[in-house]
Amino acid sequence: MHKIENLEYGKYYHIFNRGINSENLFKENRNHEYFLMLYSKHIDPIAETYAWCLLKNHFHLLVRIKTLEEILQIQKENEIKKNILLHQSFGNLFNAYTKAINKGYNRHGALFERPFKRKLIDNETYLRSVIKYIHYNPVNHGFCEHPIEYPWSSYITCISEKPTKLKREKVVSLFKNVEGLKTSHNQKENFTPLEEFLNL
């Protein structure tokens, strides 16, 4: 049984979910784009993103939930005042996406498994490992030979200089520099121990 972690302010989490009955969440490119737009709307106000990957029937995220002070400061700057329920922000994301898919593809009912899975990441070694694991997910599932070939993950953003909301500098610093990140990602790895830790 997967233990459900309560999301806490200022902590890092690997967040993972899949389509109900392994149904595809993303049927075409515009679905990925719409999910990322909703993600930005619902999750950016409460969390920083360190890595992400969208596959056909599941996704992985690595986030740091902002501190209560950070969230209240953002609300103050944007003149918003509302109660903050951390897990509800993710629920709102999944519900909004489900509604759009149901409407667009003439389906009904739940799209995601519930509850969504989340695992506290409490040290830099695991943080680094989870980033690489997320970027390697498309390779592990046979979609490509190297993370750079897959368009729907944060790897390409990590090695580019384009403006991004991703916490790229922090991610790169975990691997010392961009070359270190590339070198690490050029080496295949056995992720079984990590998957056991993540309860995947």
PDB file of C-alpha atoms in Angstrom:
ATOM      1  CA  MET A   1       0.000   0.000   0.000  1.00  0.00           C
ATOM      2  CA  HIS A   2       1.412   3.374  -1.025  1.00  0.00           C
ATOM      3  CA  LYS A   3       1.658   5.728   1.947  1.00  0.00           C
ATOM      4  CA  ILE A   4       0.118   9.084   1.085  1.00  0.00           C
ATOM      5  CA  GLU A   5       2.371  11.935   2.152  1.00  0.00           C
ATOM      6  CA  ASN A   6       0.792  15.201   3.267  1.00  0.00           C
ATOM      7  CA  LEU A   7       2.306  18.052   1.282  1.00  0.00           C
ATOM      8  CA  GLU A   8       4.226  20.424   3.559  1.00  0.00           C
ATOM      9  CA  TYR A   9       5.486  23.935   2.975  1.00  0.00           C
ATOM     10  CA  GLY A  10       9.114  24.264   1.896  1.00  0.00           C
ATOM     11  CA  LYS A  11       9.585  20.534   1.151  1.00  0.00           C
ATOM     12  CA  TYR A  12      10.577  18.727  -2.069  1.00  0.00           C
ATOM     13  CA  TYR A  13       8.293  16.061  -3.565  1.00  0.00           C
ATOM     14  CA  HIS A  14       8.320  13.642  -6.438  1.00  0.00           C
ATOM     15  CA  ILE A  15       4.728  13.693  -7.698  1.00  0.00           C
ATOM     16  CA  PHE A  16       3.485  10.997 -10.026  1.00  0.00           C
ATOM     17  CA  ASN A  17       0.166   9.953 -11.467  1.00  0.00           C
ATOM     18  CA  ARG A  18      -1.201   7.822 -14.282  1.00  0.00           C
ATOM     19  CA  GLY A  19      -4.364   7.476 -16.278  1.00  0.00           C
ATOM     20  CA  ILE A  20      -7.098   5.388 -14.693  1.00  0.00           C
ATOM     21  CA  ASN A  21      -6.832   1.785 -15.941  1.00  0.00           C
ATOM     22  CA  SER A  22      -3.597   2.916 -17.676  1.00  0.00           C
ATOM     23  CA  GLU A  23      -5.644   5.044 -20.077  1.00  0.00           C
ATOM     24  CA  ASN A  24      -3.673   7.539 -22.155  1.00  0.00           C
ATOM     25  CA  LEU A  25      -3.642  11.037 -20.664  1.00  0.00           C
ATOM     26  CA  PHE A  26      -1.996  12.632 -23.678  1.00  0.00           C
ATOM     27  CA  LYS A  27      -3.339  11.635 -27.085  1.00  0.00           C
ATOM     28  CA  GLU A  28      -1.731  14.407 -29.168  1.00  0.00           C
ATOM     29  CA  ASN A  29       0.710  17.292 -28.788  1.00  0.00           C
ATOM     30  CA  ARG A  30      -1.939  19.883 -27.981  1.00  0.00           C
ATOM     31  CA  ASN A  31      -2.888  17.819 -24.901  1.00  0.00           C
ATOM     32  CA  HIS A  32       0.658  18.162 -23.505  1.00  0.00           C
ATOM     33  CA  GLU A  33       0.572  21.903 -24.210  1.00  0.00           C
ATOM     34  CA  TYR A  34      -2.801  22.325 -22.507  1.00  0.00           C
ATOM     35  CA  PHE A  35      -1.699  20.346 -19.447  1.00  0.00           C
ATOM     36  CA  LEU A  36       1.428  22.521 -19.113  1.00  0.00           C
ATOM     37  CA  MET A  37      -0.684  25.685 -19.420  1.00  0.00           C
ATOM     38  CA  LEU A  38      -3.011  24.462 -16.649  1.00  0.00           C
ATOM     39  CA  TYR A  39       0.019  23.383 -14.608  1.00  0.00           C
ATOM     40  CA  SER A  40       1.431  26.898 -14.820  1.00  0.00           C
ATOM     41  CA  LYS A  41      -1.912  28.367 -13.722  1.00  0.00           C
ATOM     42  CA  HIS A  42      -2.588  26.029 -10.779  1.00  0.00           C
ATOM     43  CA  ILE A  43       0.851  24.912  -9.541  1.00  0.00           C
ATOM     44  CA  ASP A  44       3.246  27.832 -10.161  1.00  0.00           C
ATOM     45  CA  PRO A  45       1.622  29.915  -7.371  1.00  0.00           C
ATOM     46  CA  ILE A  46       2.313  27.211  -4.760  1.00  0.00           C
ATOM     47  CA  ALA A  47       5.417  25.338  -5.977  1.00  0.00           C
ATOM     48  CA  GLU A  48       8.731  25.642  -7.811  1.00  0.00           C
ATOM     49  CA  THR A  49       9.371  23.043 -10.503  1.00  0.00           C
ATOM     50  CA  TYR A  50      12.721  21.242 -10.783  1.00  0.00           C
ATOM     51  CA  ALA A  51      11.904  18.502 -13.313  1.00  0.00           C
ATOM     52  CA  TRP A  52       8.929  17.169 -15.233  1.00  0.00           C
ATOM     53  CA  CYS A  53       8.079  14.598 -17.865  1.00  0.00           C
ATOM     54  CA  LEU A  54       4.768  13.845 -19.587  1.00  0.00           C
ATOM     55  CA  LEU A  55       4.405  10.369 -21.085  1.00  0.00           C
ATOM     56  CA  LYS A  56       1.373   8.871 -22.808  1.00  0.00           C
ATOM     57  CA  ASN A  57      -0.356   7.407 -19.773  1.00  0.00           C
ATOM     58  CA  HIS A  58       1.505   8.964 -16.835  1.00  0.00           C
ATOM     59  CA  PHE A  59       3.619  11.890 -15.722  1.00  0.00           C
ATOM     60  CA  HIS A  60       6.354  12.737 -13.217  1.00  0.00           C
ATOM     61  CA  LEU A  61       7.029  16.038 -11.467  1.00  0.00           C
ATOM     62  CA  LEU A  62       9.702  17.159  -9.028  1.00  0.00           C
ATOM     63  CA  VAL A  63       8.618  20.231  -7.095  1.00  0.00           C
ATOM     64  CA  ARG A  64       9.475  22.256  -4.034  1.00  0.00           C
ATOM     65  CA  ILE A  65       6.340  23.442  -2.287  1.00  0.00           C
ATOM     66  CA  LYS A  66       6.865  27.115  -1.493  1.00  0.00           C
ATOM     67  CA  THR A  67       6.893  28.300   2.105  1.00  0.00           C
ATOM     68  CA  LEU A  68       3.698  29.852   3.429  1.00  0.00           C
ATOM     69  CA  GLU A  69       5.519  33.215   3.502  1.00  0.00           C
ATOM     70  CA  GLU A  70       6.455  32.895  -0.189  1.00  0.00           C
ATOM     71  CA  ILE A  71       2.886  32.032  -1.170  1.00  0.00           C
ATOM     72  CA  LEU A  72       1.399  34.879   0.862  1.00  0.00           C
ATOM     73  CA  GLN A  73       3.905  37.295  -0.697  1.00  0.00           C
ATOM     74  CA  ILE A  74       2.839  36.221  -4.215  1.00  0.00           C
ATOM     75  CA  GLN A  75      -0.813  36.674  -3.231  1.00  0.00           C
ATOM     76  CA  LYS A  76      -0.052  40.130  -1.838  1.00  0.00           C
ATOM     77  CA  GLU A  77       1.785  41.169  -5.022  1.00  0.00           C
ATOM     78  CA  ASN A  78      -1.116  39.931  -7.159  1.00  0.00           C
ATOM     79  CA  GLU A  79      -3.761  41.265  -4.757  1.00  0.00           C
ATOM     80  CA  ILE A  80      -5.219  37.773  -4.262  1.00  0.00           C
ATOM     81  CA  LYS A  81      -6.577  36.549  -0.979  1.00  0.00           C
ATOM     82  CA  LYS A  82      -7.628  32.917  -0.755  1.00  0.00           C
ATOM     83  CA  ASN A  83      -7.153  29.923   1.460  1.00  0.00           C
ATOM     84  CA  ILE A  84      -4.250  27.718   0.435  1.00  0.00           C
ATOM     85  CA  LEU A  85      -4.880  23.988   0.310  1.00  0.00           C
ATOM     86  CA  LEU A  86      -1.726  22.534  -1.225  1.00  0.00           C
ATOM     87  CA  HIS A  87      -3.121  19.203  -2.386  1.00  0.00           C
ATOM     88  CA  GLN A  88      -6.233  21.019  -3.694  1.00  0.00           C
ATOM     89  CA  SER A  89      -4.075  22.956  -6.192  1.00  0.00           C
ATOM     90  CA  PHE A  90      -3.077  19.627  -7.752  1.00  0.00           C
ATOM     91  CA  GLY A  91      -6.683  18.440  -7.585  1.00  0.00           C
ATOM     92  CA  ASN A  92      -7.786  21.570  -9.436  1.00  0.00           C
ATOM     93  CA  LEU A  93      -5.169  20.915 -12.127  1.00  0.00           C
ATOM     94  CA  PHE A  94      -6.304  17.306 -12.638  1.00  0.00           C
ATOM     95  CA  ASN A  95      -9.999  18.231 -12.591  1.00  0.00           C
ATOM     96  CA  ALA A  96      -9.586  21.031 -15.129  1.00  0.00           C
ATOM     97  CA  TYR A  97      -7.569  18.775 -17.442  1.00  0.00           C
ATOM     98  CA  THR A  98     -10.061  15.912 -17.078  1.00  0.00           C
ATOM     99  CA  LYS A  99     -12.950  18.219 -18.016  1.00  0.00           C
ATOM    100  CA  ALA A 100     -11.119  19.349 -21.149  1.00  0.00           C
ATOM    101  CA  ILE A 101     -10.244  15.796 -22.238  1.00  0.00           C
ATOM    102  CA  ASN A 102     -13.754  14.530 -21.523  1.00  0.00           C
ATOM    103  CA  LYS A 103     -15.253  17.348 -23.571  1.00  0.00           C
ATOM    104  CA  GLY A 104     -12.716  17.073 -26.396  1.00  0.00           C
ATOM    105  CA  TYR A 105     -12.838  13.293 -26.774  1.00  0.00           C
ATOM    106  CA  ASN A 106     -16.458  12.575 -25.866  1.00  0.00           C
ATOM    107  CA  ARG A 107     -15.635  10.589 -22.726  1.00  0.00           C
ATOM    108  CA  HIS A 108     -16.847  10.864 -19.141  1.00  0.00           C
ATOM    109  CA  GLY A 109     -15.744   9.999 -15.628  1.00  0.00           C
ATOM    110  CA  ALA A 110     -12.363  10.070 -13.906  1.00  0.00           C
ATOM    111  CA  LEU A 111      -9.189  10.304 -16.003  1.00  0.00           C
ATOM    112  CA  PHE A 112      -6.487  10.107 -13.289  1.00  0.00           C
ATOM    113  CA  GLU A 113      -5.907   7.577 -10.541  1.00  0.00           C
ATOM    114  CA  ARG A 114      -6.693   8.891  -7.075  1.00  0.00           C
ATOM    115  CA  PRO A 115      -5.082   9.897  -4.856  1.00  0.00           C
ATOM    116  CA  PHE A 116      -2.088  11.185  -6.788  1.00  0.00           C
ATOM    117  CA  LYS A 117       1.195   9.739  -5.537  1.00  0.00           C
ATOM    118  CA  ARG A 118       3.743  11.915  -3.805  1.00  0.00           C
ATOM    119  CA  LYS A 119       7.082  11.114  -2.137  1.00  0.00           C
ATOM    120  CA  LEU A 120       9.085  13.420   0.100  1.00  0.00           C
ATOM    121  CA  ILE A 121      12.654  13.943  -1.172  1.00  0.00           C
ATOM    122  CA  ASP A 122      14.775  15.038   1.753  1.00  0.00           C
ATOM    123  CA  ASN A 123      18.388  15.077   0.573  1.00  0.00           C
ATOM    124  CA  GLU A 124      20.412  16.263  -2.412  1.00  0.00           C
ATOM    125  CA  THR A 125      21.501  12.787  -3.502  1.00  0.00           C
ATOM    126  CA  TYR A 126      17.887  11.709  -3.969  1.00  0.00           C
ATOM    127  CA  LEU A 127      17.044  15.077  -5.534  1.00  0.00           C
ATOM    128  CA  ARG A 128      19.742  14.570  -8.176  1.00  0.00           C
ATOM    129  CA  SER A 129      18.708  10.946  -8.735  1.00  0.00           C
ATOM    130  CA  VAL A 130      15.019  11.810  -9.160  1.00  0.00           C
ATOM    131  CA  ILE A 131      15.820  14.546 -11.690  1.00  0.00           C
ATOM    132  CA  LYS A 132      17.769  12.053 -13.784  1.00  0.00           C
ATOM    133  CA  TYR A 133      15.107   9.378 -13.292  1.00  0.00           C
ATOM    134  CA  ILE A 134      12.377  11.744 -14.543  1.00  0.00           C
ATOM    135  CA  HIS A 135      14.423  12.740 -17.587  1.00  0.00           C
ATOM    136  CA  TYR A 136      15.194   9.071 -18.328  1.00  0.00           C
ATOM    137  CA  ASN A 137      11.578   7.948 -18.142  1.00  0.00           C
ATOM    138  CA  PRO A 138      10.992   8.174 -21.922  1.00  0.00           C
ATOM    139  CA  VAL A 139      14.197   6.146 -22.496  1.00  0.00           C
ATOM    140  CA  ASN A 140      13.121   3.517 -19.974  1.00  0.00           C
ATOM    141  CA  HIS A 141       9.748   3.227 -21.712  1.00  0.00           C
ATOM    142  CA  GLY A 142      11.329   2.854 -25.152  1.00  0.00           C
ATOM    143  CA  PHE A 143      10.269   6.202 -26.639  1.00  0.00           C
ATOM    144  CA  CYS A 144      13.825   7.321 -27.394  1.00  0.00           C
ATOM    145  CA  GLU A 145      17.493   6.472 -26.889  1.00  0.00           C
ATOM    146  CA  HIS A 146      18.458   9.601 -24.928  1.00  0.00           C
ATOM    147  CA  PRO A 147      16.490  12.236 -22.945  1.00  0.00           C
ATOM    148  CA  ILE A 148      17.458  14.963 -25.453  1.00  0.00           C
ATOM    149  CA  GLU A 149      15.298  13.254 -28.093  1.00  0.00           C
ATOM    150  CA  TYR A 150      12.072  13.563 -26.084  1.00  0.00           C
ATOM    151  CA  PRO A 151      10.230  16.904 -26.365  1.00  0.00           C
ATOM    152  CA  TRP A 152       7.875  16.623 -23.361  1.00  0.00           C
ATOM    153  CA  SER A 153      10.317  16.766 -20.463  1.00  0.00           C
ATOM    154  CA  SER A 154      12.422  19.414 -18.751  1.00  0.00           C
ATOM    155  CA  TYR A 155      15.764  18.019 -19.945  1.00  0.00           C
ATOM    156  CA  ILE A 156      16.063  20.229 -23.048  1.00  0.00           C
ATOM    157  CA  THR A 157      15.181  23.275 -20.917  1.00  0.00           C
ATOM    158  CA  CYS A 158      17.917  22.325 -18.426  1.00  0.00           C
ATOM    159  CA  ILE A 159      20.639  22.413 -21.072  1.00  0.00           C
ATOM    160  CA  SER A 160      19.375  25.483 -22.947  1.00  0.00           C
ATOM    161  CA  GLU A 161      19.481  29.175 -22.094  1.00  0.00           C
ATOM    162  CA  LYS A 162      15.899  30.014 -23.035  1.00  0.00           C
ATOM    163  CA  PRO A 163      13.832  31.875 -20.419  1.00  0.00           C
ATOM    164  CA  THR A 164      12.013  29.419 -18.170  1.00  0.00           C
ATOM    165  CA  LYS A 165      10.114  29.168 -14.889  1.00  0.00           C
ATOM    166  CA  LEU A 166      11.939  25.891 -14.221  1.00  0.00           C
ATOM    167  CA  LYS A 167      14.492  26.222 -11.400  1.00  0.00           C
ATOM    168  CA  ARG A 168      17.253  25.583 -13.915  1.00  0.00           C
ATOM    169  CA  GLU A 169      20.148  27.168 -12.013  1.00  0.00           C
ATOM    170  CA  LYS A 170      19.443  25.053  -8.939  1.00  0.00           C
ATOM    171  CA  VAL A 171      19.051  21.894 -11.074  1.00  0.00           C
ATOM    172  CA  VAL A 172      22.314  22.563 -12.917  1.00  0.00           C
ATOM    173  CA  SER A 173      24.120  23.347  -9.638  1.00  0.00           C
ATOM    174  CA  LEU A 174      23.163  19.883  -8.316  1.00  0.00           C
ATOM    175  CA  PHE A 175      25.312  18.482 -11.164  1.00  0.00           C
ATOM    176  CA  LYS A 176      27.987  21.212 -10.635  1.00  0.00           C
ATOM    177  CA  ASN A 177      27.434  22.740 -14.102  1.00  0.00           C
ATOM    178  CA  VAL A 178      25.710  22.106 -17.455  1.00  0.00           C
ATOM    179  CA  GLU A 179      28.531  19.834 -18.610  1.00  0.00           C
ATOM    180  CA  GLY A 180      28.190  17.802 -15.421  1.00  0.00           C
ATOM    181  CA  LEU A 181      24.457  17.483 -16.014  1.00  0.00           C
ATOM    182  CA  LYS A 182      25.030  16.350 -19.615  1.00  0.00           C
ATOM    183  CA  THR A 183      27.723  13.869 -18.561  1.00  0.00           C
ATOM    184  CA  SER A 184      25.444  12.395 -15.898  1.00  0.00           C
ATOM    185  CA  HIS A 185      22.600  12.076 -18.412  1.00  0.00           C
ATOM    186  CA  ASN A 186      24.887  10.371 -20.941  1.00  0.00           C
ATOM    187  CA  GLN A 187      25.380   7.481 -18.515  1.00  0.00           C
ATOM    188  CA  LYS A 188      22.621   4.891 -18.325  1.00  0.00           C
ATOM    189  CA  GLU A 189      21.726   3.796 -14.842  1.00  0.00           C
ATOM    190  CA  ASN A 190      19.848   1.066 -13.019  1.00  0.00           C
ATOM    191  CA  PHE A 191      16.895   2.888 -11.467  1.00  0.00           C
ATOM    192  CA  THR A 192      15.421  -0.152  -9.674  1.00  0.00           C
ATOM    193  CA  PRO A 193      16.632   0.899  -6.186  1.00  0.00           C
ATOM    194  CA  LEU A 194      15.260   4.403  -6.742  1.00  0.00           C
ATOM    195  CA  GLU A 195      11.919   3.047  -7.981  1.00  0.00           C
ATOM    196  CA  GLU A 196      11.707   0.967  -4.796  1.00  0.00           C
ATOM    197  CA  PHE A 197      12.412   4.091  -2.723  1.00  0.00           C
ATOM    198  CA  LEU A 198       9.754   6.022  -4.650  1.00  0.00           C
ATOM    199  CA  ASN A 199       7.270   3.151  -4.312  1.00  0.00           C
ATOM    200  CA  LEU A 200       6.701   3.050  -8.070  1.00  0.00           C
TER     201      LEU A 200
END
